[in-house]
Coordinates of C-alpha atoms in Angstrom, one line a residue:
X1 CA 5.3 -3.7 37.9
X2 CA 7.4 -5.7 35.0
X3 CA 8.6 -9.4 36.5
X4 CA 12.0 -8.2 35.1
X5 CA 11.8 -4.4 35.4
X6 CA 14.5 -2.4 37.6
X7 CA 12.0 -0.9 39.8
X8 CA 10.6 -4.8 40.9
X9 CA 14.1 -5.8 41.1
X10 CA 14.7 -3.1 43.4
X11 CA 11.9 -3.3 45.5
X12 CA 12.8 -7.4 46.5
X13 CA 16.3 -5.9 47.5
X14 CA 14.8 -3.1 49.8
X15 CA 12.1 -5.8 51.2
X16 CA 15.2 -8.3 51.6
X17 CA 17.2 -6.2 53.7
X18 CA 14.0 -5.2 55.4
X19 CA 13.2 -8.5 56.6
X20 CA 16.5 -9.3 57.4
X21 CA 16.3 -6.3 60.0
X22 CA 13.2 -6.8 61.8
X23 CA 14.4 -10.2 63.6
X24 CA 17.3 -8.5 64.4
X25 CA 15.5 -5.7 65.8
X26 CA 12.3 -6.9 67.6
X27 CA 12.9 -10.3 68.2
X28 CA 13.0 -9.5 71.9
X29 CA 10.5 -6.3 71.6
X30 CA 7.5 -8.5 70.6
X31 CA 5.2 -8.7 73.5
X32 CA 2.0 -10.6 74.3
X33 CA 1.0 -14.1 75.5
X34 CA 3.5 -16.8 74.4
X35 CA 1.8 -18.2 71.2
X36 CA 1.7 -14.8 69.6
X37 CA 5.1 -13.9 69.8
X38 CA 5.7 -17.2 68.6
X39 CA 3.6 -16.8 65.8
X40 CA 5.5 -13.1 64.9
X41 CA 8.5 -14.3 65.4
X42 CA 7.8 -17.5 62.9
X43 CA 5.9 -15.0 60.4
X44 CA 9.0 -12.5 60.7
X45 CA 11.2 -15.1 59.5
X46 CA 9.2 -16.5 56.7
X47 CA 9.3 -12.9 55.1
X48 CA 12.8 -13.2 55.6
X49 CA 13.1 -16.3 53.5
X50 CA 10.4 -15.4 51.1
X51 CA 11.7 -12.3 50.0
X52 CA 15.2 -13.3 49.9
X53 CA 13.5 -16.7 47.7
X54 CA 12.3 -14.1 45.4
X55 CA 15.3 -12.0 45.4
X56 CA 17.2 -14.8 43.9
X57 CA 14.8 -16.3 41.9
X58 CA 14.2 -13.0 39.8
X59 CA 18.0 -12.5 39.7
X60 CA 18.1 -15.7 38.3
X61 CA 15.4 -15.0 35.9
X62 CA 17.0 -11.8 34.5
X63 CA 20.2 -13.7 34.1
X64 CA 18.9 -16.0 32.0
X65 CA 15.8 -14.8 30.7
X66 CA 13.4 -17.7 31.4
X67 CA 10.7 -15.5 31.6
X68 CA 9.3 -12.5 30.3
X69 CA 6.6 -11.5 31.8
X70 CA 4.2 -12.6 35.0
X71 CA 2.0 -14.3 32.7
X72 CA 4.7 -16.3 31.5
X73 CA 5.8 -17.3 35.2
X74 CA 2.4 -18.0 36.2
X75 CA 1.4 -19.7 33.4
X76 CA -1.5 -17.5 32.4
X77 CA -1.0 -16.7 28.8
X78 CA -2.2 -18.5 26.2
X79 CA -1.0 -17.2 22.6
X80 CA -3.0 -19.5 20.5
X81 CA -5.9 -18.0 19.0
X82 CA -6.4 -21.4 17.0
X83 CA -4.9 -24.2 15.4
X84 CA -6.7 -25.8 12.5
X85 CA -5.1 -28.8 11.0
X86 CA -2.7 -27.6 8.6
X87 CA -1.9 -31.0 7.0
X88 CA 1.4 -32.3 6.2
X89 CA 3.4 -29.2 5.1
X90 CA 1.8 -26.9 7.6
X91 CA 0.3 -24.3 5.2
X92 CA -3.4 -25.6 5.6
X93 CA -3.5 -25.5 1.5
X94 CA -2.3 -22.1 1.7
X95 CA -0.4 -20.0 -1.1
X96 CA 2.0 -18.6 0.5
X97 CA 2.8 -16.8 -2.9
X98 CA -0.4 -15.4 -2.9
X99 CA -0.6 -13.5 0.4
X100 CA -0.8 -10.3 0.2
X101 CA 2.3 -8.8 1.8
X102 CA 1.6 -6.6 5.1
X103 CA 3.3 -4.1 6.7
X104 CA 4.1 -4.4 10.7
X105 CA 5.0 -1.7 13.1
X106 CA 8.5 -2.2 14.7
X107 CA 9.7 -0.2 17.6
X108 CA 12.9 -0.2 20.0
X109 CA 12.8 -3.4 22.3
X110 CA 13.0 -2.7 25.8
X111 CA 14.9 -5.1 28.5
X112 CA 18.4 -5.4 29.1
X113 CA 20.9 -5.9 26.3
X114 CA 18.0 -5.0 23.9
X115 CA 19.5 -1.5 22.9
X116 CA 23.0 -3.0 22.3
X117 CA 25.0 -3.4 19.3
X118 CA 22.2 -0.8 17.4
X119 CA 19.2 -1.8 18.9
X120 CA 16.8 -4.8 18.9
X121 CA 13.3 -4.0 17.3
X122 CA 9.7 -5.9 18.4
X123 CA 6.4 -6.8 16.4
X124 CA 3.9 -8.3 17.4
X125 CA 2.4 -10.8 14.9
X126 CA -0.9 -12.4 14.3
X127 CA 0.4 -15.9 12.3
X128 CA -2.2 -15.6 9.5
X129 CA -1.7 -19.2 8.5
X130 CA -0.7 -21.1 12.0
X131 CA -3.0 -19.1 14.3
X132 CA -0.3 -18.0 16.6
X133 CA 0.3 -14.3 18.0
X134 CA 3.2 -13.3 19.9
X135 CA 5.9 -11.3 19.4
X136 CA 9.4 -11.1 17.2
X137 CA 12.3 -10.0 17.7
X138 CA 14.5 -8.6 14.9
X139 CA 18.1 -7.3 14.7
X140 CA 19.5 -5.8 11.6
X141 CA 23.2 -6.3 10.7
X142 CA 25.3 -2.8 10.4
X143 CA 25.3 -3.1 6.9
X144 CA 21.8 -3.0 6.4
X145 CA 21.4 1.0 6.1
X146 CA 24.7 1.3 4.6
X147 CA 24.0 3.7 1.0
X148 CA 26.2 1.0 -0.5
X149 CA 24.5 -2.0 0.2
X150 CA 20.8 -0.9 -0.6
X151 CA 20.5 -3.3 -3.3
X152 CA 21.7 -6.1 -1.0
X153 CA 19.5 -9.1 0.1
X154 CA 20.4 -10.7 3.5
X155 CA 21.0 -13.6 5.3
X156 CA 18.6 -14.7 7.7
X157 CA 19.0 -17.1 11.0
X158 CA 16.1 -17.8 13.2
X159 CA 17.3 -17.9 17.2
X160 CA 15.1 -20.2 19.3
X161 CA 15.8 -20.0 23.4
X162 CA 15.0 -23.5 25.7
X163 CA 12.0 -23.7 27.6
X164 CA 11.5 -21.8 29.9
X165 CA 13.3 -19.3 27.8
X166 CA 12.3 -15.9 26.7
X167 CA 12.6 -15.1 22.8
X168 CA 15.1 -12.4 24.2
X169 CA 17.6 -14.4 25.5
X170 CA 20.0 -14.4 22.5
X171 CA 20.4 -10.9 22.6
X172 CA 20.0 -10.2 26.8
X173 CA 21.7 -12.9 28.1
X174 CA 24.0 -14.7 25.0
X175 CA 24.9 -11.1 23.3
X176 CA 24.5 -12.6 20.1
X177 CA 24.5 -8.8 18.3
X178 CA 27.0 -7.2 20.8
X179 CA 29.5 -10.1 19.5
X180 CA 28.5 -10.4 15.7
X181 CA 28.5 -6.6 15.6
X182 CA 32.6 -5.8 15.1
X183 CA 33.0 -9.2 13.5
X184 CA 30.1 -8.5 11.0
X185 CA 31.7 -4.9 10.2
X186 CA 35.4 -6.3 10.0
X187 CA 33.8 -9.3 7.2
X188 CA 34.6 -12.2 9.6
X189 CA 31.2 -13.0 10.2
X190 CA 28.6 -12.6 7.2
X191 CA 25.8 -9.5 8.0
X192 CA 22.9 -11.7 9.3
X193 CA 19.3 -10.8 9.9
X194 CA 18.8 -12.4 13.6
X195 CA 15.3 -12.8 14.3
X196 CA 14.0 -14.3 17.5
X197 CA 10.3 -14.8 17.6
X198 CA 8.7 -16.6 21.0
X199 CA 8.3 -20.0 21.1
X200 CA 6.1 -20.0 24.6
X201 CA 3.3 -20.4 23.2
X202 CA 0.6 -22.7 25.2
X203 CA 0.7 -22.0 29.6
X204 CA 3.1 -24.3 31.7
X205 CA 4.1 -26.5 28.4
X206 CA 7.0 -27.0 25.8
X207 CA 5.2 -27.1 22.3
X208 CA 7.9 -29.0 21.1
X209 CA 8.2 -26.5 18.0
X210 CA 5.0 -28.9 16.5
X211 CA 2.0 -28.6 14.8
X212 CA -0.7 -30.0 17.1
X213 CA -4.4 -29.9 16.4
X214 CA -6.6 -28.4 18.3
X215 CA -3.9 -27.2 20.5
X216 CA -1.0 -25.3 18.4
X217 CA 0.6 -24.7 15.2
X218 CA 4.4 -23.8 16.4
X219 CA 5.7 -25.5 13.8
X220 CA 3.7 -22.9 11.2
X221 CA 4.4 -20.1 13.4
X222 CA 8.1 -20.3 13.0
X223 CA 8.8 -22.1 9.2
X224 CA 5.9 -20.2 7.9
X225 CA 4.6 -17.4 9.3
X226 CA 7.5 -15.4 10.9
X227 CA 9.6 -15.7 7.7
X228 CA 6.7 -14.5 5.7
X229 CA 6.5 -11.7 8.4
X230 CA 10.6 -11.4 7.4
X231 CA 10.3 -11.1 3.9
X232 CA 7.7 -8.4 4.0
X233 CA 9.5 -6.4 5.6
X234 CA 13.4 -6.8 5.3
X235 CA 15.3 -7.2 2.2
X236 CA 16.1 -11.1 3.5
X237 CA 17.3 -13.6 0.9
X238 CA 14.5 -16.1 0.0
X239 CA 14.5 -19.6 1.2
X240 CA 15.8 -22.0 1.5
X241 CA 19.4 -20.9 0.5
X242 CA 19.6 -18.0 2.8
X243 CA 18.2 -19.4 6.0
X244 CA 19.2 -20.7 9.0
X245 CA 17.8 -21.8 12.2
X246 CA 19.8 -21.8 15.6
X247 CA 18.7 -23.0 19.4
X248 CA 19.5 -24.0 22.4
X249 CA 18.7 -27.0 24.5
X250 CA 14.9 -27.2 23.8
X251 CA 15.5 -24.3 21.5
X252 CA 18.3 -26.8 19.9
X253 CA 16.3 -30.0 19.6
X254 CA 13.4 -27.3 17.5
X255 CA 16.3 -26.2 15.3
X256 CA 17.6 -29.9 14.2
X257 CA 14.1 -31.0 13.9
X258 CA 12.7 -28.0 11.5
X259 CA 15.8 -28.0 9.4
X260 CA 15.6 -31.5 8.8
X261 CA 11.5 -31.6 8.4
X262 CA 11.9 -28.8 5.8
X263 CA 14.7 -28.7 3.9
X264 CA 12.9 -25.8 1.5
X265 CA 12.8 -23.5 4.2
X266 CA 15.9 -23.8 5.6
X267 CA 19.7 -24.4 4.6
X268 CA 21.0 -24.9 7.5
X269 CA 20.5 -25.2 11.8
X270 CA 22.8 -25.1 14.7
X271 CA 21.9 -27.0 17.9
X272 CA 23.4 -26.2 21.2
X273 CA 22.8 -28.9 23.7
X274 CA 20.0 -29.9 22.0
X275 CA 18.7 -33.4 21.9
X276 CA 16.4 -36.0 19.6
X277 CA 13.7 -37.6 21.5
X278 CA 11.7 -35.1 22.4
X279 CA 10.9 -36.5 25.8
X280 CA 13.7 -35.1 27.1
X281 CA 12.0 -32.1 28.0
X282 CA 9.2 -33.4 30.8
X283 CA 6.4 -30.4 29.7
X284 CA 6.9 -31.2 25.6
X285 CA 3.6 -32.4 24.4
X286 CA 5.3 -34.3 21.9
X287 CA 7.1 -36.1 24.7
X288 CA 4.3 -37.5 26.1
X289 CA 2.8 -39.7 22.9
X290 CA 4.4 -42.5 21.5
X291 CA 2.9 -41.6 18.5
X292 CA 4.2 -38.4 18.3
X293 CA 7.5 -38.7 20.2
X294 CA 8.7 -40.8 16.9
X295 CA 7.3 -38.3 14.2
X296 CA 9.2 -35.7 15.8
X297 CA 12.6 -36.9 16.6
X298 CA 15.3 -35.2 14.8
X299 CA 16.9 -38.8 14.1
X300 CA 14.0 -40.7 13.1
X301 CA 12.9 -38.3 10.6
X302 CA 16.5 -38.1 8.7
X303 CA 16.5 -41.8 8.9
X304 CA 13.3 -41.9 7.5
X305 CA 13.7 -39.5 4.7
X306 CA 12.5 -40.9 1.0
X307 CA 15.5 -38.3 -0.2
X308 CA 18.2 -37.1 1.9
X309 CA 17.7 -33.2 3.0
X310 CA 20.1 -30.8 1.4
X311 CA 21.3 -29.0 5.0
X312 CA 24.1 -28.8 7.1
X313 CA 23.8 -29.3 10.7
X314 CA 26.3 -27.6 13.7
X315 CA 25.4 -29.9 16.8
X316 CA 28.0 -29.2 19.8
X317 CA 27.2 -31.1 23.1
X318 CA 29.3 -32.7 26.2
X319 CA 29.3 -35.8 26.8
X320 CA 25.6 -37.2 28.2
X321 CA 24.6 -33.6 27.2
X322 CA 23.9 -33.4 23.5
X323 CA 26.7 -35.0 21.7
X324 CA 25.8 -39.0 21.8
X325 CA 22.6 -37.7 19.8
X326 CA 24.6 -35.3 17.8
X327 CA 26.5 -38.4 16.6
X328 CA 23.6 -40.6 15.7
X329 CA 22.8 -38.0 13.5
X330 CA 26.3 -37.9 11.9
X331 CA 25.4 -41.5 11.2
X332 CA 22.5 -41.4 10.2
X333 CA 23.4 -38.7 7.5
X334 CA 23.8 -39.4 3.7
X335 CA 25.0 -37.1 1.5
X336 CA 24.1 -34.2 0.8
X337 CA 22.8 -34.3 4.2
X338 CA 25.9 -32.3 6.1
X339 CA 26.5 -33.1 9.7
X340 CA 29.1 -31.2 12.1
X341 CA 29.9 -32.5 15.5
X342 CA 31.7 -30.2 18.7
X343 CA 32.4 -31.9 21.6
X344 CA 32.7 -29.4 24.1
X345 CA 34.5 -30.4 27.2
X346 CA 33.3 -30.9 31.0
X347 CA 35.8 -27.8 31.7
X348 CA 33.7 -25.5 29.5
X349 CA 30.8 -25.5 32.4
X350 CA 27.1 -27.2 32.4
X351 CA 23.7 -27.0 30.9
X352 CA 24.0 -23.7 31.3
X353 CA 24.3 -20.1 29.3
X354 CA 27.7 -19.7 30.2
X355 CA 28.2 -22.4 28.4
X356 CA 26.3 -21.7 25.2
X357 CA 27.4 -17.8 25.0
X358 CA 30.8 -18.8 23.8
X359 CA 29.9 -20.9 20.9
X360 CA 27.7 -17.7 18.9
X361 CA 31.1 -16.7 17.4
X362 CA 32.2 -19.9 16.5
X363 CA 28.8 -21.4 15.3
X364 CA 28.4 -18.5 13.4
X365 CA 31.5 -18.5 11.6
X366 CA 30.3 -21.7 10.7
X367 CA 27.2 -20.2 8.9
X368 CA 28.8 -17.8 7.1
X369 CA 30.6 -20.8 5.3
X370 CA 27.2 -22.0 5.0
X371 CA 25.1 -19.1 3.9
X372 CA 27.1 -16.6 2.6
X373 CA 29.5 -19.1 0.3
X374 CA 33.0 -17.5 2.3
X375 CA 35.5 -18.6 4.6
X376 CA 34.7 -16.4 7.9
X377 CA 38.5 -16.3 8.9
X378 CA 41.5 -18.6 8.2
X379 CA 41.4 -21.9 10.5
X380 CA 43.1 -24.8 10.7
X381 CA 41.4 -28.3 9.2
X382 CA 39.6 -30.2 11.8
X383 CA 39.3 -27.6 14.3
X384 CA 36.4 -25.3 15.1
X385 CA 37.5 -22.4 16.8
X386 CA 36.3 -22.5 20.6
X387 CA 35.3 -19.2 22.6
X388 CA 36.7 -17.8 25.1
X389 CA 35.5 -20.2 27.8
X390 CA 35.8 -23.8 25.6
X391 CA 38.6 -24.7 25.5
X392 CA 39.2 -28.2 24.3
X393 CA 36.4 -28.3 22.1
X394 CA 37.4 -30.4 19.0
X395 CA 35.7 -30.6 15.9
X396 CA 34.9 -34.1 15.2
X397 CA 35.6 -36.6 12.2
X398 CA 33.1 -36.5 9.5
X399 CA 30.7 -39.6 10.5
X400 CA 29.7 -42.5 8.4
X401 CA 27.8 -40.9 5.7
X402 CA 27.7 -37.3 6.2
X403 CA 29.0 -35.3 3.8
X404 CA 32.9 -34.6 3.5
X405 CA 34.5 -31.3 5.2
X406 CA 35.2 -29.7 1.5
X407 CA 31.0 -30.4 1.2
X408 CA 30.0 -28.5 4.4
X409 CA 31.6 -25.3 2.7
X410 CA 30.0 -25.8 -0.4
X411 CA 27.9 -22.9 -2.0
X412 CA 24.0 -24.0 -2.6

């Protein structure tokens, strides 16, 4: 029975209500010496609790999509097949160019929101250079079987969930396609190619979106191998002009990091309450080294940088939530290294999804200036438009160094 299935779902309420009954009902029918009906009468009430535990937990989980699957709760699942040292660039000496381009199978995703807005599609994908397999998530824009547009290559953004987070999450829980969809056909919003590929990739531990020897190649799996997967298979723009990369929290820190770490893959990233050290996250194996806690911080690698990357950053935070380390990075930036800062107020809720749904629209707005070389809609200077439930967010001064607010809408 699926962990996130109606029919499990079901069965916890029916047990719930169950066990909430049989106290009720028997307490004073159980019969026998003393210590037994003290034992059934404890053992009644623990299945009361447990059940209603699990009731809420799973409810919890289907909200917000932490997990997809048992294996993933009970950290079974291991999607590394291996992971050879892939030196500095993460191809392992491997011409991309040369790679024979191959086919995959896509079919409707199942899970709730998945057949919204047209329908999510799933692969699964064997990484032929980082050694990964797992599955991806892809989402075609309403334009994309449109007679008129058959010539057209598109946009592409990468969406990257927190950990525990399933790769679903930006379409179940967030709606990213059931808000882009009327926007996207009215013009507001360019017609992006959202692709969503997991990022759980070793049991009970945040990869950290890094290449690790002997242990995993994320970093591959996601700037390599699941845009080759792309290219093969959609008519996607090539990179790095027409890609982004877009996360949340863990998923946000990945984004920042990646974008910055290669600049010829990607044009652009948007972090939602993401953060630069990656100890921040207590599972991250690259929390727990010195070594590799500095080599992959977001910050330390822009500082560091022999030439300023070419990408624009969206980084929106609360205070003690995202935006202090979304300013070092405006500070740290040199041109043509574009940094833009949201500071979302307390009002607009907590770590939470409520609080990241709102911003697709307005992030996204933000990449079609990006990507697609347009102004989304009319706004005023200085503003970013907040959703529906952040209100106060205010767009912040360029900071010292980062490229000027007529350079974040340039055209690449």
């Amino acid at each position: 029975m699926s962990l996130t299935g109606t029919p499990f779902l079901c069965t916890l309420a029916v047990l719930s209500v169950l066990a909430l009954g049989l106290p009720l009902v028997l307490w004073k029918r159980v019969r026998g010496p003393r210590a037994v009906r003290a034992v059934t009468r404890v053992l009644m009430l623990l299945f009361a609790q447990l059940t209603a535990v699990a009731l809420v937990f799973t409810l919890v989980n289907n909200t917000n999509q932490l997990y997809d699957n048992w294996s993933d709760l009970l950290a079974t699942a291991d999607h590394v097949e291996h992971a050879a040292d892939l030196g500095a660039d993460g191809t392992g000496g491997v011409s991309l160019e040369r790679l024979p381009r191959v086919r995959h199978t896509f079919e409707p995703a199942g899970g709730p929101g998945m057949r919204a807005a047209g329908g999510v599609l799933v692969t699964r994908l064997e990484g032929r250079v980082s050694g990964v397999r797992g599955e991806v998530y892809v989402w075609l824009p309403p334009q994309y079987d449109d007679p008129a547009w058959r010539e057209h290559r598109f946009p592409v953004v990468e969406l990257l969930p927190g950990y525990p987070g399933s790769a679903k999450a930006w379409f179940g829980t967030l709606d990213a396609h059931e808000q882009l969809l009327p926007l996207m056909r009215s013009g507001r919003v360019a017609p992006f190619i959202l692709v969503a590929p997991r990022t759980s990739l070793l049991p009970g531990a945040d990869t950290g979106c890094a290449n690790l020897p002997g242990k995993v190649n994320a970093e591959s799996w996601l700037s390599v191998d699941v845009p080759r997967m792309v290219m093969d298979n959609f008519r996607a723009q090539s990179a790095p002009r027409g890609w982004a990369v877009a996360g949340y929290s863990a998923g946000g820190h990945c984004a920042t990091k990646l974008a910055v770490a290669h600049p010829d893959r990607y044009r652009a990233a948007v972090s939602l309450s993401g953060y630069n050290d990656p100890a921040a996250e207590q599972t991250s194996l690259t929390g727990r080294d010195p070594d590799l806690r500095t080599a992959h911080n977001p910050l330390t690698l822009l500082r560091e940088a022999v030439t300023p990357p070419r990408i624009s950053l969206y980084l929106s935070g609360q205070k003690d939530d995202g935006y202090e380390d979304a300013m070092d990075l405006g500070r740290a930036a040199k041109e043509p290294t574009s940094v833009q800062v949201v500071k979302l107020p307390r009002s607009a809720g907590g770590h939470t999804m409520a609080l990241w749904r709102p911003q697709v629209v307005p992030a996204f707005r933000w990449l079609t200036e990006e990507l697609a070389g347009h102004q989304a809609a009319p706004r005023r200077a200085g503003v970013t438009p907040p959703g529906p439930s952040t209100g106060g967010a205010t767009r912040e001064a360029p900071a010292s160094g980062s490229a000027s607010p007529a350079d974040a809408a340039r055209t690449p």
